[in-house]
Coordinates of N, CA and C in Angstrom, one line a residue:
M15 N 77.0 138.8 102.2 CA 77.8 139.6 103.2 C 79.1 138.8 103.5
G16 N 80.3 139.4 103.3 CA 81.5 138.7 103.5 C 81.9 138.6 105.0
I17 N 82.8 137.7 105.2 CA 83.3 137.5 106.5 C 84.3 138.6 106.9
S18 N 84.2 139.2 108.0 CA 85.0 140.3 108.4 C 86.5 139.8 108.6
A19 N 87.4 140.8 108.5 CA 88.8 140.5 108.6 C 89.2 139.9 110.0
W20 N 88.5 140.4 111.0 CA 88.9 140.0 112.4 C 88.6 138.5 112.6
V21 N 87.5 138.0 111.9 CA 87.2 136.5 112.0 C 88.4 135.7 111.4
W22 N 88.8 136.1 110.2 CA 90.0 135.4 109.6 C 91.2 135.5 110.5
F23 N 91.4 136.7 111.1 CA 92.5 136.8 112.0 C 92.4 135.9 113.2
A24 N 91.2 135.8 113.7 CA 91.0 134.9 114.9 C 91.2 133.4 114.5
V25 N 90.8 133.0 113.3 CA 91.0 131.6 112.8 C 92.5 131.4 112.6
A26 N 93.2 132.3 112.0 CA 94.6 132.2 111.9 C 95.4 132.1 113.2
A27 N 94.9 132.9 114.2 CA 95.6 132.9 115.5 C 95.4 131.5 116.2
V28 N 94.1 131.0 116.1 CA 93.8 129.7 116.7 C 94.7 128.6 116.0
A29 N 94.8 128.7 114.7 CA 95.6 127.6 114.0 C 97.0 127.7 114.4
A30 N 97.5 129.0 114.5 CA 98.9 129.1 114.9 C 99.2 128.6 116.3
V31 N 98.2 128.9 117.2 CA 98.4 128.4 118.6 C 98.3 126.9 118.6
G32 N 97.4 126.3 117.9 CA 97.3 124.8 117.8 C 98.6 124.2 117.2
G33 N 99.1 124.8 116.2 CA 100.3 124.3 115.6 C 101.5 124.4 116.5
A34 N 101.6 125.5 117.3 CA 102.7 125.6 118.2 C 102.6 124.6 119.3
A35 N 101.3 124.3 119.8 CA 101.1 123.3 120.8 C 101.5 121.9 120.3
L36 N 101.2 121.6 119.1 CA 101.6 120.3 118.5 C 103.1 120.2 118.4
L37 N 103.8 121.3 118.0 CA 105.2 121.3 117.9 C 105.9 121.1 119.2
A38 N 105.3 121.8 120.2 CA 105.8 121.7 121.6 C 105.7 120.3 122.1
R39 N 104.5 119.7 121.8 CA 104.3 118.3 122.3 C 105.2 117.3 121.6
D40 N 105.4 117.5 120.3 CA 106.3 116.6 119.5 C 107.8 116.8 120.1
R41 N 108.1 118.0 120.4 CA 109.5 118.3 120.9 C 109.7 117.6 122.2
A42 N 108.6 117.7 123.1 CA 108.7 117.1 124.4 C 108.8 115.6 124.3
V43 N 108.1 115.0 123.4 CA 108.2 113.5 123.2 C 109.5 113.1 122.6
R44 N 110.0 113.9 121.7 CA 111.4 113.7 121.1 C 112.4 113.8 122.2
T45 N 112.4 114.8 123.1 CA 113.4 114.9 124.1 C 113.3 113.8 125.1
S46 N 112.1 113.4 125.5 CA 111.9 112.3 126.4 C 112.4 111.0 125.8
R47 N 112.1 110.7 124.5 CA 112.6 109.5 123.9 C 114.2 109.5 123.8
N48 N 114.7 110.7 123.5 CA 116.2 110.8 123.4 C 116.8 110.5 124.8
R49 N 116.3 111.0 125.9 CA 116.8 110.8 127.2 C 116.7 109.3 127.6
E50 N 115.5 108.7 127.3 CA 115.3 107.3 127.6 C 116.2 106.4 126.8
R51 N 116.4 106.6 125.5 CA 117.3 105.8 124.7 C 118.7 106.0 125.1
R52 N 119.1 107.2 125.5 CA 120.5 107.5 125.9 C 120.8 106.7 127.2
R53 N 119.8 106.8 128.2 CA 120.0 106.1 129.5 C 120.1 104.5 129.2
W54 N 119.3 104.0 128.3 CA 119.3 102.6 128.1 C 120.7 102.2 127.5
A55 N 121.2 103.0 126.5 CA 122.5 102.7 126.0 C 123.6 102.7 127.0
A56 N 123.5 103.7 127.9 CA 124.5 103.8 129.0 C 124.5 102.6 129.9
L57 N 123.2 102.2 130.2 CA 123.1 101.0 131.1 C 123.6 99.7 130.5
R58 N 123.5 99.6 129.2 CA 124.0 98.4 128.6 C 125.4 98.5 128.1
G59 N 126.0 99.6 128.3 CA 127.4 99.8 127.8 C 127.5 99.9 126.3
W60 N 126.4 100.4 125.7 CA 126.3 100.5 124.2 C 126.6 102.0 123.9
Q61 N 126.7 102.2 122.6 CA 127.0 103.6 122.1 C 125.7 104.2 121.6
F62 N 125.6 105.5 121.8 CA 124.4 106.3 121.4 C 124.9 107.4 120.5
T63 N 124.1 107.6 119.4 CA 124.3 108.6 118.4 C 123.0 109.3 118.2
E64 N 122.9 110.6 118.2 CA 121.6 111.3 118.0 C 121.1 111.1 116.5
T65 N 122.0 111.2 115.5 CA 121.5 111.1 114.1 C 122.5 110.4 113.3
D66 N 122.0 109.6 112.4 CA 122.8 108.9 111.4 C 122.1 108.8 110.1
N67 N 122.6 109.5 109.1 CA 122.0 109.5 107.8 C 122.3 108.3 106.9
V68 N 123.4 107.6 107.3 CA 123.8 106.5 106.4 C 123.2 105.1 106.8
L69 N 123.0 104.9 108.1 CA 122.5 103.6 108.6 C 121.3 103.1 107.9
P70 N 120.2 103.9 107.7 CA 119.0 103.3 107.1 C 119.2 103.0 105.6
T71 N 120.2 103.5 105.0 CA 120.4 103.2 103.6 C 121.1 101.8 103.4
Q72 N 121.4 101.1 104.5 CA 122.1 99.8 104.3 C 121.1 98.7 104.0
W73 N 119.8 99.0 104.2 CA 118.7 98.0 103.9 C 117.7 98.6 103.0
D74 N 117.1 97.7 102.2 CA 116.1 98.2 101.2 C 114.7 97.6 101.5
G75 N 114.6 96.5 102.2 CA 113.3 95.8 102.4 C 112.5 96.2 103.6
G76 N 111.5 95.4 103.8 CA 110.7 95.6 105.0 C 110.1 97.0 105.3
A77 N 110.3 97.5 106.5 CA 109.8 98.8 106.8 C 110.5 99.9 106.1
L78 N 111.8 99.7 105.7 CA 112.5 100.7 104.9 C 111.9 101.0 103.6
A79 N 111.4 99.9 102.9 CA 110.7 100.1 101.6 C 109.3 100.6 101.8
Y80 N 108.7 100.2 102.9 CA 107.3 100.6 103.2 C 107.2 102.1 103.4
Y81 N 108.1 102.6 104.2 CA 108.1 104.0 104.6 C 109.0 104.9 103.7
G82 N 109.8 104.3 102.8 CA 110.6 105.0 101.9 C 111.9 105.5 102.5
G83 N 112.4 104.8 103.4 CA 113.7 105.2 104.0 C 113.5 106.3 105.0
G84 N 114.6 107.1 105.2 CA 114.5 108.2 106.2 C 115.8 108.4 106.9
I85 N 115.8 109.0 108.0 CA 117.0 109.3 108.9 C 116.9 108.5 110.1
A86 N 118.0 108.0 110.6 CA 118.1 107.3 111.9 C 118.3 108.3 113.0
R87 N 117.4 108.2 114.0 CA 117.6 109.1 115.1 C 117.7 108.3 116.4
D88 N 118.3 108.9 117.4 CA 118.5 108.2 118.7 C 118.9 106.7 118.5
V89 N 120.1 106.6 117.9 CA 120.6 105.3 117.5 C 121.4 104.7 118.6
V90 N 121.1 103.4 118.9 CA 121.8 102.6 119.9 C 122.5 101.5 119.1
A91 N 123.8 101.4 119.4 CA 124.7 100.4 118.7 C 125.5 99.6 119.7
G92 N 125.4 98.3 119.6 CA 126.2 97.5 120.6 C 126.1 96.0 120.1
S93 N 126.2 95.1 121.1 CA 126.1 93.7 120.8 C 125.4 93.0 122.0
T94 N 124.8 91.9 121.7 CA 124.1 91.2 122.7 C 124.3 89.7 122.5
F95 N 124.1 88.9 123.6 CA 124.3 87.5 123.5 C 123.0 86.8 123.1
T96 N 123.2 85.8 122.2 CA 122.1 84.9 121.9 C 122.6 83.5 122.3
A97 N 121.7 82.5 122.0 CA 122.1 81.1 122.4 C 123.3 80.6 121.6
D98 N 123.5 81.2 120.4 CA 124.7 80.8 119.6 C 125.9 81.8 119.8
G99 N 125.8 82.7 120.6 CA 126.9 83.6 120.8 C 126.6 85.1 120.7
R100 N 127.6 86.0 120.7 CA 127.4 87.4 120.6 C 127.1 87.9 119.2
R101 N 126.1 88.8 119.1 CA 125.8 89.4 117.8 C 125.7 90.9 117.9
R102 N 126.1 91.6 116.9 CA 125.9 93.0 116.9 C 124.5 93.4 116.6
V103 N 124.1 94.6 117.3 CA 122.7 95.0 117.2 C 122.7 96.5 116.9
Y104 N 121.6 97.0 116.3 CA 121.3 98.4 116.1 C 119.8 98.6 116.5
V105 N 119.5 99.7 117.1 CA 118.2 100.2 117.4 C 118.1 101.6 117.1
Y106 N 117.1 102.0 116.3 CA 117.0 103.5 116.0 C 115.6 103.8 115.6
D107 N 115.2 105.1 115.7 CA 114.0 105.6 115.3 C 114.1 106.0 113.8
L108 N 113.2 105.5 113.0 CA 113.2 105.8 111.6 C 112.3 107.1 111.4
D109 N 113.0 108.2 111.1 CA 112.4 109.5 111.0 C 112.2 109.9 109.5
N110 N 110.9 110.1 109.2 CA 110.5 110.5 107.8 C 110.0 111.9 107.9
G111 N 110.8 112.9 107.5 CA 110.3 114.3 107.4 C 109.9 114.8 108.8
G112 N 110.7 114.5 109.8 CA 110.4 115.0 111.1 C 109.4 114.2 111.9
R113 N 108.9 113.1 111.4 CA 108.0 112.2 112.1 C 108.5 110.8 112.2
V114 N 108.5 110.2 113.4 CA 109.0 108.9 113.5 C 107.9 107.9 113.1
S115 N 108.3 107.0 112.1 CA 107.4 106.0 111.5 C 107.5 104.7 112.3
A116 N 108.6 104.3 112.8 CA 108.8 103.0 113.4 C 110.1 103.0 114.1
V117 N 110.3 102.1 115.0 CA 111.6 101.8 115.7 C 112.2 100.6 115.0
I118 N 113.3 100.8 114.3 CA 114.0 99.7 113.6 C 114.9 99.0 114.6
V119 N 114.8 97.7 114.6 CA 115.7 96.8 115.5 C 116.4 95.8 114.5
A120 N 117.7 95.7 114.6 CA 118.5 94.9 113.7 C 119.5 94.0 114.5
V121 N 119.6 92.8 114.1 CA 120.5 91.8 114.7 C 121.3 91.2 113.6
Q122 N 122.6 91.2 113.7 CA 123.5 90.8 112.7 C 123.7 89.3 112.7
C123 N 123.8 88.7 111.5 CA 124.2 87.3 111.3 C 125.7 87.3 110.8
R124 N 126.2 86.1 110.9 CA 127.6 86.0 110.4 C 127.7 86.0 108.8
R125 N 126.6 85.4 108.2 CA 126.6 85.2 106.8 C 125.6 86.1 106.1
K126 N 125.8 86.4 104.9 CA 124.8 87.1 104.1 C 123.8 86.1 103.4
H127 N 122.6 86.4 103.5 CA 121.6 85.5 102.8 C 121.3 86.0 101.4
E128 N 121.1 85.1 100.5 CA 120.9 85.5 99.1 C 119.4 85.8 98.8
V129 N 118.5 85.7 99.8 CA 117.1 86.0 99.6 C 116.6 86.9 100.7
V130 N 115.7 87.8 100.3 CA 115.0 88.6 101.3 C 113.7 88.0 101.6
V131 N 113.5 87.8 102.9 CA 112.2 87.3 103.4 C 111.6 88.3 104.3
E132 N 110.4 88.7 104.0 CA 109.6 89.7 104.7 C 108.4 89.0 105.3
L133 N 108.2 89.1 106.6 CA 107.1 88.5 107.3 C 106.2 89.6 107.8
W134 N 105.0 89.8 107.2 CA 104.1 90.9 107.5 C 102.9 90.4 108.2
L135 N 102.4 91.2 109.1 CA 101.1 91.0 109.7 C 100.0 91.1 108.6
P136 N 99.0 90.3 108.7 CA 98.0 90.4 107.6 C 97.1 91.6 107.7
S137 N 97.2 92.3 108.9 CA 96.4 93.5 109.1 C 97.1 94.8 108.5
V138 N 98.3 94.7 108.0 CA 99.0 95.8 107.5 C 98.5 96.1 106.0
P139 N 98.1 97.3 105.8 CA 97.6 97.7 104.4 C 98.7 97.9 103.4
F140 N 99.5 96.8 103.2 CA 100.6 97.0 102.2 C 100.1 97.0 100.8
E141 N 100.9 97.6 99.9 CA 100.6 97.6 98.5 C 101.4 96.5 97.8
Q142 N 100.7 95.5 97.4 CA 101.3 94.3 96.9 C 102.2 94.5 95.7
E143 N 101.9 95.5 94.9 CA 102.7 95.8 93.7 C 104.1 96.3 94.1
H144 N 104.2 96.8 95.3 CA 105.5 97.4 95.7 C 106.3 96.4 96.6
M145 N 105.7 95.1 96.8 CA 106.3 94.1 97.6 C 107.1 93.1 96.8
P146 N 108.0 92.3 97.5 CA 108.5 91.2 96.8 C 107.4 90.2 96.5
E147 N 107.7 89.0 96.0 CA 106.7 88.1 95.6 C 106.1 87.4 96.8
L148 N 104.7 87.2 96.7 CA 104.0 86.6 97.8 C 104.3 85.1 97.8
L149 N 104.8 84.6 99.0 CA 105.0 83.1 99.1 C 103.8 82.5 99.8
G150 N 103.3 83.1 100.8 CA 102.1 82.6 101.5 C 102.2 82.7 103.0
P151 N 101.3 82.1 103.7 CA 101.3 82.2 105.2 C 102.5 81.5 105.8
V152 N 103.0 82.2 106.8 CA 104.1 81.6 107.6 C 103.7 81.9 109.0
G153 N 103.2 80.9 109.7 CA 102.6 81.2 111.0 C 101.5 82.1 110.9
Q154 N 101.5 83.2 111.7 CA 100.5 84.2 111.8 C 100.7 85.3 110.8
R155 N 101.8 85.2 110.0 CA 102.2 86.3 109.1 C 102.2 85.8 107.6
Y156 N 102.3 86.8 106.7 CA 102.4 86.5 105.3 C 103.8 86.8 104.9
A157 N 104.4 85.8 104.1 CA 105.8 86.0 103.7 C 105.8 86.5 102.2
F158 N 106.6 87.6 102.0 CA 106.9 88.1 100.7 C 108.4 87.9 100.5
V159 N 108.8 87.4 99.4 CA 110.2 87.0 99.3 C 110.8 87.4 97.9
S160 N 112.1 87.5 97.8 CA 112.7 87.9 96.6 C 113.0 86.7 95.7
D161 N 113.0 85.5 96.2 CA 113.3 84.3 95.5 C 112.5 83.2 96.1
L162 N 111.5 82.6 95.4 CA 110.7 81.6 96.0 C 111.4 80.3 96.4
A163 N 112.3 79.8 95.5 CA 113.0 78.6 95.8 C 113.9 78.7 97.0
K164 N 114.7 79.8 97.0 CA 115.6 80.0 98.1 C 114.9 80.3 99.4
A165 N 113.8 81.0 99.4 CA 113.0 81.2 100.6 C 112.4 80.0 101.2
R166 N 111.9 79.1 100.3 CA 111.4 77.8 100.9 C 112.4 77.0 101.6
A167 N 113.7 77.1 101.2 CA 114.7 76.4 101.9 C 115.0 77.0 103.2
L168 N 114.8 78.3 103.3 CA 115.2 79.0 104.5 C 114.1 79.0 105.6
I169 N 112.8 78.9 105.1 CA 111.7 79.0 106.0 C 111.4 77.5 106.5
T170 N 111.9 77.2 107.7 CA 111.8 75.9 108.3 C 110.8 76.1 109.4
P171 N 110.3 74.9 110.0 CA 109.4 75.0 111.2 C 110.1 75.7 112.3
D172 N 111.4 75.6 112.5 CA 112.1 76.3 113.6 C 112.0 77.8 113.3
L173 N 112.1 78.3 112.1 CA 112.0 79.7 111.8 C 110.5 80.2 112.0
V174 N 109.6 79.4 111.7 CA 108.2 79.8 111.9 C 108.0 79.9 113.4
D175 N 108.4 79.0 114.2 CA 108.3 79.1 115.7 C 109.0 80.3 116.2
A176 N 110.2 80.6 115.8 CA 110.9 81.8 116.3 C 110.2 83.1 115.9
S177 N 109.7 83.1 114.7 CA 109.1 84.3 114.2 C 107.8 84.6 114.9
E178 N 107.1 83.6 115.5 CA 105.9 83.8 116.2 C 106.1 84.5 117.5
E179 N 107.4 84.5 118.0 CA 107.7 85.2 119.3 C 108.0 86.7 119.1
V180 N 108.1 87.1 117.9 CA 108.4 88.5 117.6 C 107.3 89.5 118.2
G181 N 106.1 89.1 118.2 CA 105.0 89.8 118.8 C 104.0 90.5 117.8
P182 N 102.8 90.6 118.2 CA 101.7 91.1 117.3 C 101.8 92.6 117.1
D183 N 102.6 93.3 117.9 CA 102.8 94.7 117.7 C 103.8 95.1 116.7
V184 N 104.5 94.1 116.1 CA 105.6 94.3 115.1 C 105.0 94.1 113.7
M185 N 104.9 95.2 113.0 CA 104.2 95.1 111.7 C 104.9 94.2 110.7
V186 N 106.3 94.2 110.7 CA 107.0 93.4 109.8 C 108.4 93.0 110.5
A187 N 108.8 91.7 110.3 CA 110.1 91.3 110.6 C 110.7 90.7 109.3
W188 N 112.0 91.0 109.1 CA 112.5 90.5 107.8 C 114.0 90.1 107.9
I189 N 114.4 89.3 106.9 CA 115.8 88.9 106.8 C 116.3 89.5 105.5
E190 N 117.4 90.2 105.6 CA 117.9 90.9 104.5 C 119.5 90.9 104.6
D191 N 120.1 90.5 103.5 CA 121.6 90.5 103.5 C 122.1 89.7 104.7
G192 N 122.8 90.3 105.6 CA 123.4 89.6 106.8 C 122.7 90.0 108.1
W193 N 121.4 90.4 108.0 CA 120.7 90.9 109.2 C 119.3 90.3 109.3
V194 N 118.8 90.3 110.6 CA 117.4 90.0 110.9 C 116.9 91.3 111.5
L195 N 115.8 91.9 110.9 CA 115.3 93.2 111.4 C 113.8 93.1 111.7
A196 N 113.4 94.1 112.4 CA 111.9 94.3 112.7 C 111.6 95.7 112.9
A197 N 110.3 96.0 112.6 CA 109.8 97.4 112.8 C 108.9 97.4 114.0
A198 N 109.3 98.0 115.2 CA 108.5 98.1 116.4 C 107.7 99.3 116.3
P199 N 106.6 99.4 117.1 CA 105.8 100.6 117.2 C 106.6 101.8 117.8
V200 N 106.2 103.0 117.4 CA 107.0 104.2 117.8 C 107.1 104.4 119.3
N201 N 106.1 103.8 120.1 CA 106.1 104.0 121.5 C 106.8 102.8 122.2
A202 N 107.5 102.0 121.5 CA 108.2 100.9 122.2 C 109.3 101.4 123.1
N203 N 109.2 101.0 124.4 CA 110.2 101.4 125.4 C 111.3 100.4 125.5
P204 N 112.4 100.7 126.2 CA 113.5 99.8 126.2 C 113.2 98.4 126.7
S205 N 112.3 98.2 127.6 CA 111.9 96.9 128.0 C 111.3 96.1 126.8
R206 N 110.5 96.7 126.0 CA 109.9 96.0 124.8 C 111.0 95.8 123.8
L207 N 111.9 96.7 123.6 CA 113.0 96.6 122.7 C 113.9 95.4 123.1
E208 N 114.2 95.3 124.4 CA 115.0 94.2 124.9 C 114.4 92.8 124.5
R209 N 113.1 92.7 124.7 CA 112.4 91.5 124.4 C 112.4 91.2 122.9
L210 N 112.3 92.3 122.1 CA 112.3 92.1 120.6 C 113.7 91.7 120.2
L211 N 114.8 92.3 120.8 CA 116.1 91.9 120.5 C 116.3 90.4 120.7
R212 N 115.8 89.9 121.9 CA 115.9 88.5 122.2 C 115.2 87.6 121.1
S213 N 114.0 88.1 120.7 CA 113.3 87.3 119.7 C 114.0 87.3 118.4
L214 N 114.5 88.4 117.9 CA 115.3 88.5 116.7 C 116.6 87.7 116.8
G215 N 117.2 87.7 118.0 CA 118.3 86.8 118.2 C 118.0 85.3 118.0
E216 N 116.8 84.9 118.4 CA 116.4 83.5 118.2 C 116.2 83.3 116.7
V217 N 115.7 84.2 116.0 CA 115.5 84.0 114.5 C 116.9 84.0 113.9
A218 N 117.8 84.8 114.3 CA 119.2 84.8 113.8 C 119.9 83.5 114.0
D219 N 119.6 82.9 115.2 CA 120.2 81.6 115.6 C 119.7 80.5 114.7
V220 N 118.4 80.6 114.2 CA 117.9 79.6 113.3 C 118.4 79.7 111.9
V221 N 118.5 80.9 111.4 CA 119.0 81.1 110.0 C 120.5 81.2 109.9
D222 N 121.2 81.3 111.0 CA 122.6 81.5 111.0 C 123.2 80.8 112.2
P223 N 123.1 79.5 112.3 CA 123.6 78.8 113.5 C 125.2 78.8 113.5
F224 N 125.7 79.1 114.6 CA 127.2 79.2 114.7 C 127.9 77.8 114.6
E225 N 127.2 76.7 114.8 CA 127.9 75.4 114.7 C 128.1 75.0 113.3
D226 N 127.5 75.7 112.3 CA 127.7 75.4 110.9 C 129.2 75.6 110.6
D227 N 129.5 75.1 109.4 CA 130.9 75.3 108.9 C 131.0 76.8 108.4
E228 N 132.0 77.0 107.6 CA 132.3 78.4 107.2 C 131.1 79.1 106.6
P229 N 130.9 80.4 106.8 CA 129.8 81.1 106.1 C 129.8 80.9 104.6
S230 N 128.6 80.8 104.1 CA 128.4 80.6 102.6 C 129.1 81.6 101.8
D231 N 129.3 82.9 102.3 CA 129.9 83.9 101.4 C 131.4 84.0 101.7
G232 N 131.9 83.1 102.5 CA 133.3 83.0 102.8 C 133.8 84.0 103.8
G233 N 132.9 84.7 104.6 CA 133.4 85.6 105.6 C 132.2 86.2 106.4
T234 N 132.6 87.0 107.4 CA 131.6 87.6 108.2 C 130.9 88.7 107.5
A235 N 129.6 88.9 107.8 CA 128.9 90.0 107.2 C 129.4 91.3 107.6
Q236 N 129.6 92.2 106.6 CA 130.2 93.5 107.0 C 129.2 94.4 107.7
L237 N 129.7 95.2 108.6 CA 128.9 96.1 109.3 C 128.6 97.4 108.5
P238 N 127.5 98.0 108.6 CA 127.3 99.3 107.9 C 128.3 100.3 108.4
P239 N 128.8 101.2 107.5 CA 129.7 102.2 107.9 C 129.0 103.2 108.8
G240 N 129.8 103.8 109.7 CA 129.2 104.8 110.6 C 130.2 105.1 111.7
R241 N 129.6 105.8 112.7 CA 130.5 106.3 113.8 C 130.4 105.4 115.0
H242 N 129.8 104.2 114.9 CA 129.5 103.4 116.1 C 130.8 102.7 116.5
G243 N 130.9 102.5 117.8 CA 132.1 101.8 118.3 C 132.0 100.3 118.2
Q244 N 133.1 99.7 118.6 CA 133.1 98.2 118.6 C 132.5 97.6 119.9

């Protein structure tokens, strides 16, 4: 005996209602996050942009490689002080197909580094064949690097100490080009992001001390193109 048409209709109706409820919830979360991020930017005197398609393409490693890139949403751009001086920062939601995968936090260095260093929590189910070369444990994390020799010169006890302050809720922190970046959880609020910016600023101070002579690449690291102000 077959299932009557009204049963299929009821199942379809329930699914539609459930889908609409999920969309409404996601939209509410998105709106709340947008307002919160916008208020935070205004409080700090930073700039806010709802969407930026270019910004995530400036980096290839860490969470960008893990999630396969995406769109930057609710972007905050500004600068903050570290022990060695003022550095430019970006904070944005990494959106993959309408779903936020992580909050990307980036702090700029003066110089570009010739090696990518990714510091992953051991609990992350990463696919090793898609990662840079495994260097080994660095504090509580595992380091995957693009060049073993150059990475060993960069990973000092001071860097290990600074990276330990990033926090156990950050799946990966990494150094790429002229930036120090991290992937915070999607529910990270401005208070948590402020602390993470300070921690990344300490890492930047270690790998890019201002008291050094001229940057190794002969100039200041270039900012990603975009609509963000100075």
